[in-house]
CSV table of C-alpha atoms in Angstrom, one decimal:
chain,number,residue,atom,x,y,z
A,14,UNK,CA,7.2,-14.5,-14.0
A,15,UNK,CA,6.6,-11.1,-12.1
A,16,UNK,CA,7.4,-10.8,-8.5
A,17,UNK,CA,6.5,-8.8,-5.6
A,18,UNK,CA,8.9,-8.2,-2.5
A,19,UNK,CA,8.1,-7.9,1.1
A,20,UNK,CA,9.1,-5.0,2.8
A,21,UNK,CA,8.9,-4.0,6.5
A,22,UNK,CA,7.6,-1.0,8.0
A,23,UNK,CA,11.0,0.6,8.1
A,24,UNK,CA,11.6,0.5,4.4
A,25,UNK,CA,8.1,1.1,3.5
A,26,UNK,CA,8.4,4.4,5.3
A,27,UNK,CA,11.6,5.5,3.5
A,28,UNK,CA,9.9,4.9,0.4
A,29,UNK,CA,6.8,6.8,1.8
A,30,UNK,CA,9.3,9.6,3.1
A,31,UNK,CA,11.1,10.1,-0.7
A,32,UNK,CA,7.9,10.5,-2.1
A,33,UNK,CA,7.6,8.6,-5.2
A,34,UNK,CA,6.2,5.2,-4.5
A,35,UNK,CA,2.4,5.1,-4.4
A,36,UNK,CA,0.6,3.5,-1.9
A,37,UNK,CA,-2.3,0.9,-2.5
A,38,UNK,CA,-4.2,0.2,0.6
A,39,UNK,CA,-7.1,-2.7,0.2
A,40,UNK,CA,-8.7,-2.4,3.6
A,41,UNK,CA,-12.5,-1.6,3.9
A,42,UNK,CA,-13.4,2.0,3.8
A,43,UNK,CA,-14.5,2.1,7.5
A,44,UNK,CA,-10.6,0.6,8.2
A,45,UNK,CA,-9.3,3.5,5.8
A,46,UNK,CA,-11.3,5.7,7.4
A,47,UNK,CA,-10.3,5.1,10.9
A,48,UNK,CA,-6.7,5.7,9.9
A,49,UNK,CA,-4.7,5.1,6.6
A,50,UNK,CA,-1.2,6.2,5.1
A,51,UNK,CA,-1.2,9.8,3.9
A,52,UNK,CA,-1.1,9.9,0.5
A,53,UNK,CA,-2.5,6.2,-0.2
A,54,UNK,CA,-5.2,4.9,-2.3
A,55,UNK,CA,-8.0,2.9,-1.1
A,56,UNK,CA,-7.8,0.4,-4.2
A,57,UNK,CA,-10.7,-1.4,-5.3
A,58,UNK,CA,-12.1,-3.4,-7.9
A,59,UNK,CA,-14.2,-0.2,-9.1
A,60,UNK,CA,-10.9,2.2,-9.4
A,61,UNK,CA,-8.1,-0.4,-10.2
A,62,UNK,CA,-8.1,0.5,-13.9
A,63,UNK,CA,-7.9,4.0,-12.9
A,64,UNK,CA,-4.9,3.5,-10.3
A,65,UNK,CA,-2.9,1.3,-12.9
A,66,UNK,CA,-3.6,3.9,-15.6
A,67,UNK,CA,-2.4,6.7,-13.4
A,68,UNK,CA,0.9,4.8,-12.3
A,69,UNK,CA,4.3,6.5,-13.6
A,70,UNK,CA,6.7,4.2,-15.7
A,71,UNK,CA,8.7,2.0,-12.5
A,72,UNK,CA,6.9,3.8,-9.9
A,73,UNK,CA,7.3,1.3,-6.9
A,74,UNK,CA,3.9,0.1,-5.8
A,75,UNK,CA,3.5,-0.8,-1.7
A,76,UNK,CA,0.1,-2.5,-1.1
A,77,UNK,CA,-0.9,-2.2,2.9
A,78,UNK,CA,-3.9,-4.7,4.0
A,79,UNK,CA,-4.6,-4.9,8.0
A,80,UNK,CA,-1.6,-7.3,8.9
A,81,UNK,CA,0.1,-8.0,5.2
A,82,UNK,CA,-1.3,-11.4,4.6
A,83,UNK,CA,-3.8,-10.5,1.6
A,84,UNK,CA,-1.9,-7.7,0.4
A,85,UNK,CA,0.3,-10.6,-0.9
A,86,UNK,CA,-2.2,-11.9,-3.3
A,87,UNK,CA,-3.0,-8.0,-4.2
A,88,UNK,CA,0.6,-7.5,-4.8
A,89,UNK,CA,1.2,-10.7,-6.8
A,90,UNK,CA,-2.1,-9.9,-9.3
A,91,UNK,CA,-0.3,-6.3,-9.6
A,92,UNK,CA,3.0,-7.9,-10.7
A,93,UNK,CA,1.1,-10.1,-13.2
A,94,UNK,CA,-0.3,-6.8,-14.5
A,95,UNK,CA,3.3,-5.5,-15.2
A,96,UNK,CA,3.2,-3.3,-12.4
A,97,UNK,CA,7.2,-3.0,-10.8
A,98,UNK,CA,8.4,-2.8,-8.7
A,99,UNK,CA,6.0,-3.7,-6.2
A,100,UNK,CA,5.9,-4.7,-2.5
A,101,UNK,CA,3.9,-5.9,-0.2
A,102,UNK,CA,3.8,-4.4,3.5
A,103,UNK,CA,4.6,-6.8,6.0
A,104,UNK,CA,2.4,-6.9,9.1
A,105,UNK,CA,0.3,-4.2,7.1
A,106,UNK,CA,-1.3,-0.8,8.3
A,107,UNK,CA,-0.7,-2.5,12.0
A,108,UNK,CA,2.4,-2.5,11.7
A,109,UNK,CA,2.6,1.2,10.4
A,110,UNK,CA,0.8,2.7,13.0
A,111,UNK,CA,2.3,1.1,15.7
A,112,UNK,CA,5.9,2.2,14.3
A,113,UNK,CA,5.0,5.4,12.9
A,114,UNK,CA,1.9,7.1,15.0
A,115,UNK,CA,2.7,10.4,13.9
A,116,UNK,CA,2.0,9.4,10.1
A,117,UNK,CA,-1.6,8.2,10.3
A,118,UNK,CA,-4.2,10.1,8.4
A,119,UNK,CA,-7.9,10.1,9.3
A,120,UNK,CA,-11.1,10.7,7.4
């Protein structure tokens, strides 16, 4: 059965840093808005076809939520749709901005 993986802050920014893993945030829009992950996606039920469609072959997926407790379940339903690797963000966008301040992108 298809897993995700946790990953901290740390890694997720290396991954974010190299360039090729796409991000997958789930947070309301007002949440993205106020701040998200340059580069990421603000996935929802409406574009998820679109975002798995546009996915490279093995491109690692990291899905961000507010503190990385549903981004587990989002995750998980992406690994069940063959989607890996993917990882889920642990303590979430919180997390992020409190480690890395300097990459926070606002609408």
């Amino acid at each position: 059965m298809a897993e995700f993986s946790r990953i901290n802050a740390a890694t997720a920014h290396e991954l974010w840093q190299a360039g090729n893993a796409k991000f997958a945030d789930i947070r309301d829009v007002r949440s993205y808005e106020l701040g998200h992950i340059p580069g990421s996606v603000r996935l929802t039920d409406a574009n998820l076809a679109d975002f798995l469609a546009e996915l490279d072959d093995d491109q690692p997926v990291v899905v961000v939520c507010y503190h990385g407790n549903s981004s587990q379940g989002a995750a998980q339903y992406l690994a069940h749709q063959g989607i890996e690797p993917v990882s889920s963000l642990d303590g979430g966008f919180t997390a992020w901005a409190h480690q890395y301040p300097e990459a926070v992108e606002r609408n």
